[in-house]
Amino acid sequence: MTNNYQEKMSLYSETYRPQFHFTPKEKWLNDPNGMVYFEGEYHLFFQYHPHGTTWGPMHWGHAVSHDLLHWEELPIALYPDEHGAIFSGSCVVDWKNTTGFFEKGNGGLVAIYTNADTYPESDRPRQRQSLAYSHDNGRTWETYEGNPVLSDEDITDYRDPKVFWHVESERWVMVLATGQTITIYTSPNLIDWEFASEFGQNEGAHFGVWECPDLFPLMVDGNPDHMKWVMLVSIGDNPDFKEGSRTQYFVGEFDGKTFLNHHDADAILWLDHGRDNYAGVSWSDIPEENGRRIYLGWMNNWRYANQVPTETWRGAMTLPRELTLISTAGGVQLLQKPVSEIHSIRKESKVTKVIELTEEAYLVEGNHELMEVNLVVTLEAAKEFNLAIHHSSEEKTNIRYNRITHLLSVDRTQSGEIGFSESFPAISECPVALMDDTLSLQLFLDSSSLEVFAEGGRGALTNLIFPRGINHTLSLTAIGGGAQVEELSVTELSSIWEKGVCAYE
Ligand code: FRU
């Protein structure tokens, strides 16, 4: 007989179990789905295989949170049905009851997702869009009797609907991944859909199948009179490219039917330069008075997602991040920062000011298993700045800034367990231009991930790491000349599951 108490105590404390990122109690997770805010709760649904720790027949798992950090996992929301498995999709609040699914009042939650099966007597995949609705804040769901509501026999990869209410045209808008383009549909009621336009041919990167789009407006430089629309598009794994699956974005305008890219058609804008941030989309229906656009991705890569060395569960989400737009010399770009709610897991900080760096390592010892590091360093004569996180005497992850190439890199080739996939031991690189030769970095180190944000979120590198050692020591060096750390703060972070386990009791 299992010892119930022990089982509960060890849940969320397994080797490599993320302590401040969402993971399911057990089994396989991939894309975030149906992210919506409704009646005080942030909902996070996710691609879920409850019968295994590798990808399989997809369900929608479900968790809720009040602060985007502490999650309570709820029972599975959607199960495979007569139309197939439940692939990625979105949720909206049907405030005006345009569907007629709700009695009256404030409407309720509607999920729009892809049903995936195969054509009759054929192996050819069939992907069609369906609806489900909930009368009890997402706890239980009914599928719509008229499912599927949108299909196209010519297009095989036809999935991942993200839907939002377009105020000016008073219509629902759906962005749908259709092969290597995004097709836009509109609807008065989420049930009847009409083709509006297609975006993406000869635009951006086409290294793999396009998946999981999102489309939303943001202010540029915080100016409400200067709005632009952002389109996110994830690109599936292609063995010819070492990066595996990754996410690009476009910035432009949208009139309710057509998206116009404002960057050059061949410009490629990566959302994150690390290897492990995929299929991310943003929360729907965050109240206007809050006004944030909050994003979260699957912290993994299709290249090796089925092999990462965790046992009882597999798959985690990134930290939730607030997205904003800023204008730069290269055009308008996305900026991402962990949400401010992160303060709730901060413990004490140790702040050190003015450290002169040379080629001899400056060591910061006695660090924490879970930590945030904030650092501002002026490069002075240095050609390179190096911050190594030593997990043990044999394992380290290196963060390096090269002043000549202007590349910030994260090297996980010696970060711990790396042998489960040839593609895993990698160095990821992000271009970062500096102002006044000063670099600012914010790092979040969890049991099996490192998220690096540079220059207030202009650059992001999200990477999984599997260090066996957890006695982290930081070592800082300047190469080819001196550098000065203006400020270094190391903050211990607490586990989100202290609460999670209580909720589980
Ligand atoms: C992206 C994706 C989606 C699909 C889902 C299936 O990671 O391939 O396109 O809906 O995963 O689990």
Short mmCIF file of C-alpha atoms and ligand atoms in Angstrom, two decimals:
data_model
loop_
_atom_site.label_atom_id
_atom_site.label_comp_id
_atom_site.label_asym_id
_atom_site.label_seq_id
_atom_site.Cartn_x
_atom_site.Cartn_y
_atom_site.Cartn_z
CA MET A 1 0.00 0.00 0.00
CA THR A 2 1.29 3.47 -0.75
CA ASN A 3 1.95 5.64 2.18
CA ASN A 4 -0.33 8.55 1.43
CA TYR A 5 1.49 10.97 3.65
CA GLN A 6 4.89 10.22 2.16
CA GLU A 7 3.46 10.46 -1.31
CA LYS A 8 2.17 13.95 -0.57
CA MET A 9 5.38 15.04 1.07
CA SER A 10 7.51 13.94 -1.85
CA LEU A 11 5.22 15.37 -4.51
CA TYR A 12 6.88 18.46 -6.04
CA SER A 13 10.21 17.66 -4.40
CA GLU A 14 11.45 15.10 -6.91
CA THR A 15 14.85 15.59 -8.57
CA TYR A 16 14.68 18.42 -11.16
CA ARG A 17 11.12 19.37 -10.13
CA PRO A 18 10.68 23.10 -10.85
CA GLN A 19 9.88 24.94 -7.65
CA PHE A 20 8.49 28.20 -9.02
CA HIS A 21 7.30 27.17 -12.47
CA PHE A 22 4.07 25.35 -13.20
CA THR A 23 4.32 21.60 -13.76
CA PRO A 24 1.53 19.01 -13.55
CA LYS A 25 1.50 16.73 -10.52
CA GLU A 26 2.33 13.88 -12.83
CA LYS A 27 2.60 12.87 -16.51
CA TRP A 28 3.18 14.75 -19.75
CA LEU A 29 2.48 18.43 -20.46
CA ASN A 30 3.09 20.55 -23.55
CA ASP A 31 1.54 23.81 -24.82
CA PRO A 32 -0.30 26.24 -22.57
CA ASN A 33 -3.93 26.47 -23.72
CA GLY A 34 -7.07 28.46 -23.03
CA MET A 35 -5.39 31.07 -20.87
CA VAL A 36 -8.14 33.36 -19.66
CA TYR A 37 -8.88 35.54 -16.65
CA PHE A 38 -12.39 35.22 -15.28
CA GLU A 39 -13.98 36.19 -11.96
CA GLY A 40 -10.73 36.60 -10.07
CA GLU A 41 -8.95 33.54 -11.43
CA TYR A 42 -6.22 33.09 -13.99
CA HIS A 43 -6.96 29.85 -15.81
CA LEU A 44 -4.19 27.83 -17.35
CA PHE A 45 -5.18 24.84 -19.43
CA PHE A 46 -2.49 22.75 -21.04
CA GLN A 47 -1.85 19.96 -23.52
CA TYR A 48 -1.86 16.93 -21.28
CA HIS A 49 -1.36 13.19 -21.60
CA PRO A 50 -2.59 11.69 -18.33
CA HIS A 51 -1.49 8.15 -19.15
CA GLY A 52 2.17 8.67 -19.87
CA THR A 53 5.24 10.86 -19.61
CA THR A 54 5.61 11.20 -23.37
CA TRP A 55 3.27 12.87 -25.88
CA GLY A 56 0.08 10.88 -26.47
CA PRO A 57 -3.68 11.38 -26.94
CA MET A 58 -4.17 14.96 -25.91
CA HIS A 59 -6.46 16.21 -23.18
CA TRP A 60 -6.71 19.67 -21.66
CA GLY A 61 -5.29 19.70 -18.15
CA HIS A 62 -6.34 22.60 -15.95
CA ALA A 63 -4.93 24.79 -13.18
CA VAL A 64 -6.03 28.08 -11.61
CA SER A 65 -4.19 30.83 -9.80
CA HIS A 66 -4.87 34.18 -8.16
CA ASP A 67 -1.36 35.51 -8.69
CA LEU A 68 0.03 33.67 -11.76
CA LEU A 69 2.60 31.91 -9.59
CA HIS A 70 0.84 29.68 -7.09
CA TRP A 71 -1.28 27.19 -8.99
CA GLU A 72 -3.93 24.75 -7.97
CA GLU A 73 -4.23 21.86 -10.37
CA LEU A 74 -7.84 20.92 -11.07
CA PRO A 75 -9.30 17.82 -12.71
CA ILE A 76 -8.85 17.37 -16.47
CA ALA A 77 -11.10 19.80 -18.34
CA LEU A 78 -11.44 18.23 -21.80
CA TYR A 79 -11.10 14.60 -22.85
CA PRO A 80 -10.70 13.19 -26.36
CA ASP A 81 -14.18 12.69 -27.83
CA GLU A 82 -15.88 11.35 -30.96
CA HIS A 83 -14.15 14.07 -33.03
CA GLY A 84 -10.68 13.22 -31.79
CA ALA A 85 -8.03 14.36 -29.36
CA ILE A 86 -8.02 17.87 -27.92
CA PHE A 87 -5.17 19.90 -29.40
CA SER A 88 -4.22 23.46 -28.57
CA GLY A 89 -6.65 26.35 -28.51
CA SER A 90 -7.91 29.27 -26.49
CA CYS A 91 -10.68 30.38 -24.15
CA VAL A 92 -12.71 33.56 -24.18
CA VAL A 93 -15.34 35.04 -21.92
CA ASP A 94 -18.52 35.32 -23.99
CA TRP A 95 -19.61 38.44 -22.10
CA LYS A 96 -22.49 39.19 -24.46
CA ASN A 97 -23.67 35.60 -24.72
CA THR A 98 -23.17 35.71 -28.49
CA THR A 99 -23.19 31.89 -28.52
CA GLY A 100 -26.44 31.52 -26.64
CA PHE A 101 -24.67 28.97 -24.40
CA PHE A 102 -25.44 30.96 -21.27
CA GLU A 103 -28.66 31.95 -19.62
CA LYS A 104 -27.99 35.64 -19.14
CA GLY A 105 -25.85 37.98 -17.06
CA ASN A 106 -22.11 37.86 -17.50
CA GLY A 107 -21.86 35.03 -19.97
CA GLY A 108 -19.19 32.46 -19.28
CA LEU A 109 -16.17 30.63 -20.58
CA VAL A 110 -16.02 29.17 -24.08
CA ALA A 111 -13.08 27.05 -25.23
CA ILE A 112 -12.17 26.98 -28.93
CA TYR A 113 -9.76 24.15 -29.70
CA THR A 114 -8.63 21.73 -32.37
CA ASN A 115 -10.15 18.28 -32.51
CA ALA A 116 -7.53 15.99 -34.04
CA ASP A 117 -8.26 12.60 -35.59
CA THR A 118 -7.79 11.05 -39.04
CA TYR A 119 -9.96 11.07 -42.15
CA PRO A 120 -12.26 8.03 -42.39
CA GLU A 121 -10.39 4.92 -43.55
CA SER A 122 -7.18 6.87 -43.95
CA ASP A 123 -4.03 7.78 -42.01
CA ARG A 124 -4.25 11.37 -43.09
CA PRO A 125 -4.50 13.66 -40.07
CA ARG A 126 -7.72 15.63 -39.80
CA GLN A 127 -7.80 18.81 -37.70
CA ARG A 128 -11.03 20.70 -37.12
CA GLN A 129 -12.05 23.44 -34.72
CA SER A 130 -14.59 22.80 -31.98
CA LEU A 131 -16.20 24.51 -29.02
CA ALA A 132 -16.92 23.65 -25.41
CA TYR A 133 -18.48 25.82 -22.73
CA SER A 134 -18.60 25.92 -18.97
CA HIS A 135 -21.27 27.18 -16.59
CA ASP A 136 -19.11 26.81 -13.50
CA ASN A 137 -15.91 28.80 -14.05
CA GLY A 138 -14.16 26.08 -16.00
CA ARG A 139 -14.70 23.26 -13.50
CA THR A 140 -16.87 21.22 -15.86
CA TRP A 141 -17.37 21.50 -19.62
CA GLU A 142 -19.93 20.58 -22.21
CA THR A 143 -18.92 20.16 -25.82
CA TYR A 144 -21.07 21.96 -28.37
CA GLU A 145 -23.44 19.60 -30.16
CA GLY A 146 -22.70 21.21 -33.53
CA ASN A 147 -18.95 20.43 -33.38
CA PRO A 148 -16.77 20.83 -35.34
CA VAL A 149 -17.50 24.46 -36.25
CA LEU A 150 -14.64 25.00 -38.72
CA SER A 151 -12.87 22.60 -41.07
CA ASP A 152 -11.00 22.61 -44.37
CA GLU A 153 -10.33 19.40 -46.25
CA ASP A 154 -7.48 20.90 -48.28
CA ILE A 155 -5.29 21.96 -45.39
CA THR A 156 -3.76 19.23 -43.24
CA ASP A 157 -2.02 21.33 -40.58
CA TYR A 158 -5.04 23.33 -39.52
CA ARG A 159 -4.93 24.04 -35.83
CA ASP A 160 -4.43 26.01 -32.62
CA PRO A 161 -7.22 28.65 -32.81
CA LYS A 162 -6.63 31.78 -30.74
CA VAL A 163 -9.77 33.87 -30.53
CA PHE A 164 -10.47 37.39 -29.28
CA TRP A 165 -13.27 39.95 -29.45
CA HIS A 166 -12.44 42.77 -31.86
CA VAL A 167 -14.16 45.81 -30.40
CA GLU A 168 -14.25 48.05 -33.50
CA SER A 169 -15.80 45.46 -35.82
CA GLU A 170 -17.84 43.84 -33.03
CA ARG A 171 -16.77 40.41 -34.17
CA TRP A 172 -14.82 37.49 -32.88
CA VAL A 173 -11.51 37.06 -34.65
CA MET A 174 -9.70 33.74 -34.91
CA VAL A 175 -6.05 33.34 -35.89
CA LEU A 176 -5.41 29.78 -36.98
CA ALA A 177 -2.18 28.03 -38.00
CA THR A 178 -2.65 26.75 -41.55
CA GLY A 179 0.51 25.02 -42.79
CA GLN A 180 3.05 27.81 -43.04
CA THR A 181 0.64 30.71 -42.86
CA ILE A 182 -1.85 32.14 -40.40
CA THR A 183 -5.43 32.32 -41.58
CA ILE A 184 -7.75 34.86 -40.03
CA TYR A 185 -11.47 34.16 -39.66
CA THR A 186 -14.24 36.25 -38.14
CA SER A 187 -17.53 35.35 -36.51
CA PRO A 188 -20.50 37.02 -34.81
CA ASN A 189 -21.10 34.08 -32.45
CA LEU A 190 -18.05 31.73 -32.31
CA ILE A 191 -20.12 29.19 -34.25
CA ASP A 192 -20.29 30.54 -37.82
CA TRP A 193 -16.87 31.48 -39.18
CA GLU A 194 -15.99 33.42 -42.28
CA PHE A 195 -12.58 33.61 -44.00
CA ALA A 196 -11.04 37.09 -43.69
CA SER A 197 -7.41 36.88 -44.85
CA GLU A 198 -4.21 34.90 -44.85
CA PHE A 199 -0.88 36.16 -43.54
CA GLY A 200 2.66 34.95 -43.74
CA GLN A 201 3.64 33.74 -47.16
CA ASN A 202 7.18 35.05 -47.72
CA GLU A 203 7.16 36.77 -44.33
CA GLY A 204 9.45 35.89 -41.44
CA ALA A 205 10.88 32.44 -40.83
CA HIS A 206 9.56 29.28 -42.46
CA PHE A 207 11.86 26.68 -40.98
CA GLY A 208 9.01 24.44 -39.94
CA VAL A 209 5.25 24.14 -39.64
CA TRP A 210 3.58 27.23 -38.17
CA GLU A 211 1.75 26.62 -34.92
CA CYS A 212 0.07 28.36 -31.98
CA PRO A 213 -0.53 31.90 -33.25
CA ASP A 214 -1.63 34.85 -31.15
CA LEU A 215 -2.61 38.39 -32.14
CA PHE A 216 -3.06 41.35 -29.78
CA PRO A 217 -2.63 45.13 -29.62
CA LEU A 218 -0.02 46.87 -27.46
CA MET A 219 0.97 50.46 -26.85
CA VAL A 220 4.36 51.50 -28.22
CA ASP A 221 6.55 53.12 -25.53
CA GLY A 222 3.53 53.24 -23.24
CA ASN A 223 1.75 55.71 -25.51
CA PRO A 224 -2.00 54.99 -25.79
CA ASP A 225 -2.13 56.98 -29.03
CA HIS A 226 0.44 54.73 -30.64
CA MET A 227 -0.85 51.19 -30.84
CA LYS A 228 0.55 48.32 -32.85
CA TRP A 229 -0.52 44.72 -33.19
CA VAL A 230 1.75 41.82 -32.36
CA MET A 231 1.43 38.42 -33.99
CA LEU A 232 3.17 35.47 -32.33
CA VAL A 233 3.88 32.37 -34.40
CA SER A 234 5.62 29.26 -33.15
CA ILE A 235 7.66 27.25 -35.65
CA GLY A 236 7.88 23.48 -35.33
CA ASP A 237 11.09 21.48 -35.16
CA ASN A 238 13.05 20.90 -38.35
CA PRO A 239 16.13 18.63 -38.09
CA ASP A 240 18.03 20.96 -40.45
CA PHE A 241 18.13 23.73 -37.86
CA LYS A 242 19.98 23.27 -34.60
CA GLU A 243 17.61 25.41 -32.58
CA GLY A 244 14.68 23.01 -32.83
CA SER A 245 11.24 24.53 -32.26
CA ARG A 246 11.04 28.26 -31.51
CA THR A 247 8.78 31.29 -31.63
CA GLN A 248 8.88 34.35 -33.88
CA TYR A 249 6.79 37.49 -33.80
CA PHE A 250 5.63 40.20 -36.15
CA VAL A 251 4.67 43.80 -35.38
CA GLY A 252 2.19 45.66 -37.53
CA GLU A 253 -1.41 46.73 -37.90
CA PHE A 254 -4.72 44.92 -37.91
CA ASP A 255 -8.07 46.28 -39.08
CA GLY A 256 -10.30 43.45 -37.92
CA LYS A 257 -9.64 41.36 -41.01
CA THR A 258 -6.08 41.75 -42.27
CA PHE A 259 -2.72 41.88 -40.53
CA LEU A 260 0.01 43.97 -42.15
CA ASN A 261 3.61 43.43 -41.09
CA HIS A 262 5.51 46.68 -40.47
CA HIS A 263 8.97 45.10 -40.48
CA ASP A 264 10.66 44.00 -43.70
CA ALA A 265 9.09 40.78 -44.95
CA ASP A 266 12.38 38.91 -44.59
CA ALA A 267 13.14 40.20 -41.09
CA ILE A 268 12.99 37.49 -38.44
CA LEU A 269 12.20 38.53 -34.88
CA TRP A 270 12.68 35.83 -32.26
CA LEU A 271 10.68 36.10 -29.10
CA ASP A 272 13.30 34.30 -27.04
CA HIS A 273 16.85 33.30 -27.96
CA GLY A 274 17.07 30.35 -25.59
CA ARG A 275 16.13 26.85 -26.65
CA ASP A 276 13.19 26.30 -24.38
CA ASN A 277 10.29 28.65 -24.85
CA TYR A 278 7.70 27.31 -27.27
CA ALA A 279 4.02 27.52 -28.15
CA GLY A 280 3.46 30.48 -25.85
CA VAL A 281 0.40 32.70 -26.11
CA SER A 282 -1.17 35.40 -23.96
CA TRP A 283 -3.99 35.59 -21.44
CA SER A 284 -7.37 36.68 -22.64
CA ASP A 285 -9.78 39.00 -20.82
CA ILE A 286 -7.39 40.55 -18.34
CA PRO A 287 -9.48 43.49 -17.06
CA GLU A 288 -8.79 46.80 -18.75
CA GLU A 289 -7.94 48.52 -15.47
CA ASN A 290 -5.11 46.01 -15.10
CA GLY A 291 -4.28 46.31 -18.78
CA ARG A 292 -1.35 43.93 -18.95
CA ARG A 293 -0.61 41.51 -21.77
CA ILE A 294 0.71 38.46 -20.01
CA TYR A 295 2.41 35.66 -21.85
CA LEU A 296 3.63 32.22 -20.88
CA GLY A 297 5.27 29.47 -22.94
CA TRP A 298 6.00 25.78 -22.74
CA MET A 299 9.55 25.58 -21.38
CA ASN A 300 10.74 22.85 -23.68
CA ASN A 301 11.73 22.06 -27.25
CA TRP A 302 10.20 19.44 -29.52
CA ARG A 303 13.76 18.38 -30.43
CA TYR A 304 14.12 16.55 -27.11
CA ALA A 305 10.92 17.19 -25.16
CA ASN A 306 10.11 13.47 -24.95
CA GLN A 307 13.56 12.68 -23.54
CA VAL A 308 14.19 15.27 -20.84
CA PRO A 309 15.35 13.39 -17.73
CA THR A 310 12.41 13.77 -15.37
CA GLU A 311 10.56 10.77 -14.08
CA THR A 312 7.05 11.16 -12.79
CA TRP A 313 6.15 14.25 -14.83
CA ARG A 314 7.53 15.79 -18.00
CA GLY A 315 7.08 19.40 -19.09
CA ALA A 316 7.01 22.81 -17.42
CA MET A 317 5.86 26.34 -18.24
CA THR A 318 8.06 29.45 -18.37
CA LEU A 319 7.60 32.22 -15.85
CA PRO A 320 4.61 34.35 -16.82
CA ARG A 321 5.89 37.51 -18.51
CA GLU A 322 4.46 40.92 -19.20
CA LEU A 323 4.90 41.96 -22.83
CA THR A 324 5.32 45.56 -23.95
CA LEU A 325 6.52 47.27 -27.13
CA ILE A 326 9.36 49.74 -27.43
CA SER A 327 10.74 51.63 -30.38
CA THR A 328 14.38 50.97 -31.20
CA ALA A 329 16.70 51.89 -34.04
CA GLY A 330 15.70 48.58 -35.67
CA GLY A 331 11.96 49.28 -35.43
CA VAL A 332 9.38 48.43 -32.83
CA GLN A 333 10.29 45.42 -30.70
CA LEU A 334 8.86 43.29 -27.95
CA LEU A 335 10.11 43.51 -24.42
CA GLN A 336 9.34 40.85 -21.83
CA LYS A 337 9.61 40.92 -18.05
CA PRO A 338 8.56 38.44 -15.43
CA VAL A 339 5.26 39.59 -13.94
CA SER A 340 5.48 41.82 -10.86
CA GLU A 341 3.70 39.14 -8.79
CA ILE A 342 7.10 37.45 -8.61
CA HIS A 343 7.73 39.57 -5.51
CA SER A 344 5.55 37.14 -3.55
CA ILE A 345 8.22 34.42 -3.76
CA ARG A 346 11.19 36.67 -2.99
CA LYS A 347 12.95 36.07 0.29
CA GLU A 348 15.97 38.02 1.47
CA SER A 349 18.35 39.75 -0.90
CA LYS A 350 22.05 40.21 -0.45
CA VAL A 351 23.22 43.32 -2.25
CA THR A 352 26.86 44.05 -3.08
CA LYS A 353 27.96 47.30 -4.67
CA VAL A 354 31.04 48.18 -6.68
CA ILE A 355 33.10 45.12 -7.44
CA GLU A 356 36.18 45.53 -9.62
CA LEU A 357 36.41 42.55 -11.95
CA THR A 358 39.56 41.12 -13.51
CA GLU A 359 40.46 37.79 -15.09
CA GLU A 360 40.65 36.34 -11.62
CA ALA A 361 37.26 34.97 -10.63
CA TYR A 362 35.27 36.95 -8.07
CA LEU A 363 33.28 34.36 -6.15
CA VAL A 364 29.87 34.82 -4.55
CA GLU A 365 29.34 31.79 -2.34
CA GLY A 366 26.71 30.37 -0.05
CA ASN A 367 23.95 30.78 -2.57
CA HIS A 368 20.53 29.35 -2.75
CA GLU A 369 18.96 26.47 -4.56
CA LEU A 370 16.35 28.80 -6.04
CA MET A 371 17.42 32.31 -6.80
CA GLU A 372 17.07 35.52 -8.69
CA VAL A 373 20.20 37.46 -9.57
CA ASN A 374 20.16 41.09 -10.67
CA LEU A 375 23.35 42.56 -11.95
CA VAL A 376 24.53 45.78 -13.53
CA VAL A 377 28.05 45.73 -14.92
CA THR A 378 30.00 48.40 -16.79
CA LEU A 379 32.43 46.86 -19.22
CA GLU A 380 35.18 49.51 -19.08
CA ALA A 381 38.15 47.95 -20.94
CA ALA A 382 36.82 44.36 -20.85
CA LYS A 383 36.25 42.52 -24.10
CA GLU A 384 34.13 39.96 -22.40
CA PHE A 385 32.15 39.58 -19.20
CA ASN A 386 31.53 36.14 -17.80
CA LEU A 387 29.16 34.98 -15.11
CA ALA A 388 29.42 31.28 -14.32
CA ILE A 389 26.92 29.52 -12.14
CA HIS A 390 28.80 26.58 -10.66
CA HIS A 391 26.26 23.97 -9.63
CA SER A 392 28.98 21.68 -8.26
CA SER A 393 32.72 21.35 -8.84
CA GLU A 394 32.01 19.62 -12.18
CA GLU A 395 28.91 21.39 -13.41
CA LYS A 396 28.37 24.95 -14.48
CA THR A 397 26.24 27.12 -16.72
CA ASN A 398 28.02 30.09 -18.27
CA ILE A 399 26.50 33.41 -19.16
CA ARG A 400 28.79 35.48 -21.31
CA TYR A 401 28.63 38.87 -22.97
CA ASN A 402 30.99 39.50 -25.85
CA ARG A 403 31.53 43.15 -26.46
CA ILE A 404 32.87 42.68 -29.97
CA THR A 405 30.03 40.53 -31.29
CA HIS A 406 27.38 42.10 -28.99
CA LEU A 407 26.14 38.61 -28.23
CA LEU A 408 24.89 37.46 -24.87
CA SER A 409 25.18 33.70 -24.61
CA VAL A 410 24.12 30.92 -22.31
CA ASP A 411 26.31 27.84 -22.44
CA ARG A 412 24.78 24.72 -20.94
CA THR A 413 27.29 22.26 -22.41
CA GLN A 414 28.60 21.47 -18.89
CA SER A 415 25.44 22.21 -16.96
CA GLY A 416 24.75 18.69 -15.61
CA GLU A 417 22.79 15.91 -17.26
CA ILE A 418 23.08 16.59 -20.99
CA GLY A 419 23.44 13.17 -22.63
CA PHE A 420 19.75 12.38 -23.22
CA SER A 421 19.81 14.18 -26.59
CA GLU A 422 22.59 15.22 -28.94
CA SER A 423 20.91 18.58 -29.37
CA PHE A 424 20.78 19.40 -25.69
CA PRO A 425 24.38 20.49 -24.93
CA ALA A 426 24.12 23.85 -26.67
CA ILE A 427 25.12 27.47 -26.53
CA SER A 428 22.29 29.88 -27.22
CA GLU A 429 22.97 33.46 -28.24
CA CYS A 430 21.03 36.70 -28.17
CA PRO A 431 22.09 40.00 -29.76
CA VAL A 432 22.16 42.73 -27.09
CA ALA A 433 23.19 46.30 -27.87
CA LEU A 434 24.46 48.21 -24.84
CA MET A 435 23.93 51.79 -23.80
CA ASP A 436 27.05 53.36 -22.26
CA ASP A 437 28.82 49.99 -22.14
CA THR A 438 26.63 48.92 -19.26
CA LEU A 439 24.90 45.56 -19.22
CA SER A 440 22.01 44.73 -16.94
CA LEU A 441 20.93 41.16 -16.37
CA GLN A 442 18.15 39.49 -14.44
CA LEU A 443 18.38 35.72 -13.93
CA PHE A 444 15.97 33.20 -12.49
CA LEU A 445 17.44 29.87 -11.50
CA ASP A 446 15.06 27.02 -10.72
CA SER A 447 15.87 23.32 -10.22
CA SER A 448 15.94 22.65 -13.94
CA SER A 449 15.85 25.96 -15.77
CA LEU A 450 17.62 29.25 -16.17
CA GLU A 451 15.79 32.30 -17.54
CA VAL A 452 17.97 35.25 -18.47
CA PHE A 453 16.54 38.70 -19.22
CA ALA A 454 18.89 41.38 -20.53
CA GLU A 455 18.50 45.14 -20.64
CA GLY A 456 15.15 45.26 -18.90
CA GLY A 457 13.67 42.51 -21.05
CA ARG A 458 14.92 43.51 -24.50
CA GLY A 459 16.63 40.15 -24.72
CA ALA A 460 15.49 36.83 -23.28
CA LEU A 461 17.19 33.44 -23.12
CA THR A 462 15.14 30.62 -21.61
CA ASN A 463 16.93 27.32 -21.21
CA LEU A 464 16.41 24.05 -19.44
CA ILE A 465 19.37 22.74 -17.46
CA PHE A 466 19.62 19.59 -15.37
CA PRO A 467 22.35 20.18 -12.78
CA ARG A 468 22.87 17.39 -10.27
CA GLY A 469 24.55 19.80 -7.86
CA ILE A 470 22.53 22.49 -6.16
CA ASN A 471 25.24 24.27 -4.17
CA HIS A 472 25.39 27.11 -6.60
CA THR A 473 28.34 29.48 -6.52
CA LEU A 474 28.55 32.48 -8.80
CA SER A 475 31.87 33.41 -10.30
CA LEU A 476 32.37 36.68 -12.17
CA THR A 477 35.25 37.54 -14.47
CA ALA A 478 36.24 40.23 -16.94
CA ILE A 479 38.39 39.18 -19.88
CA GLY A 480 40.80 41.37 -21.86
CA GLY A 481 40.53 44.32 -19.46
CA GLY A 482 38.68 45.33 -16.31
CA ALA A 483 34.97 45.76 -15.66
CA GLN A 484 33.02 47.11 -12.74
CA VAL A 485 29.94 45.58 -11.20
CA GLU A 486 27.79 48.52 -10.15
CA GLU A 487 25.36 46.39 -8.25
CA LEU A 488 24.81 42.70 -7.66
CA SER A 489 21.82 41.40 -5.77
CA VAL A 490 21.16 37.76 -5.04
CA THR A 491 17.68 36.93 -3.83
CA GLU A 492 16.56 33.63 -2.48
CA LEU A 493 13.22 32.50 -3.91
CA SER A 494 10.66 30.29 -2.22
CA SER A 495 8.92 27.28 -3.65
CA ILE A 496 5.38 27.84 -4.89
CA TRP A 497 4.45 24.36 -3.84
CA GLU A 498 4.50 25.05 -0.12
CA LYS A 499 1.05 26.37 -0.87
CA GLY A 500 0.39 23.83 -3.60
CA VAL A 501 0.79 20.95 -1.20
CA CYS A 502 -1.66 22.59 1.19
CA ALA A 503 -4.18 22.94 -1.60
CA TYR A 504 -3.62 19.29 -2.35
CA GLU A 505 -4.33 18.15 1.24
C1 FRU B 1 2.58 22.74 -30.60
C2 FRU B 1 1.62 21.65 -31.03
C3 FRU B 1 0.34 22.26 -31.55
C4 FRU B 1 -0.67 21.17 -31.33
C5 FRU B 1 -0.19 20.56 -30.04
C6 FRU B 1 -0.44 19.08 -29.93
O1 FRU B 1 3.51 22.33 -29.66
O2 FRU B 1 2.22 20.82 -32.00
O3 FRU B 1 0.41 22.70 -32.87
O4 FRU B 1 -1.97 21.64 -31.23
O5 FRU B 1 1.19 20.83 -29.95
O6 FRU B 1 -0.15 18.62 -28.65
#
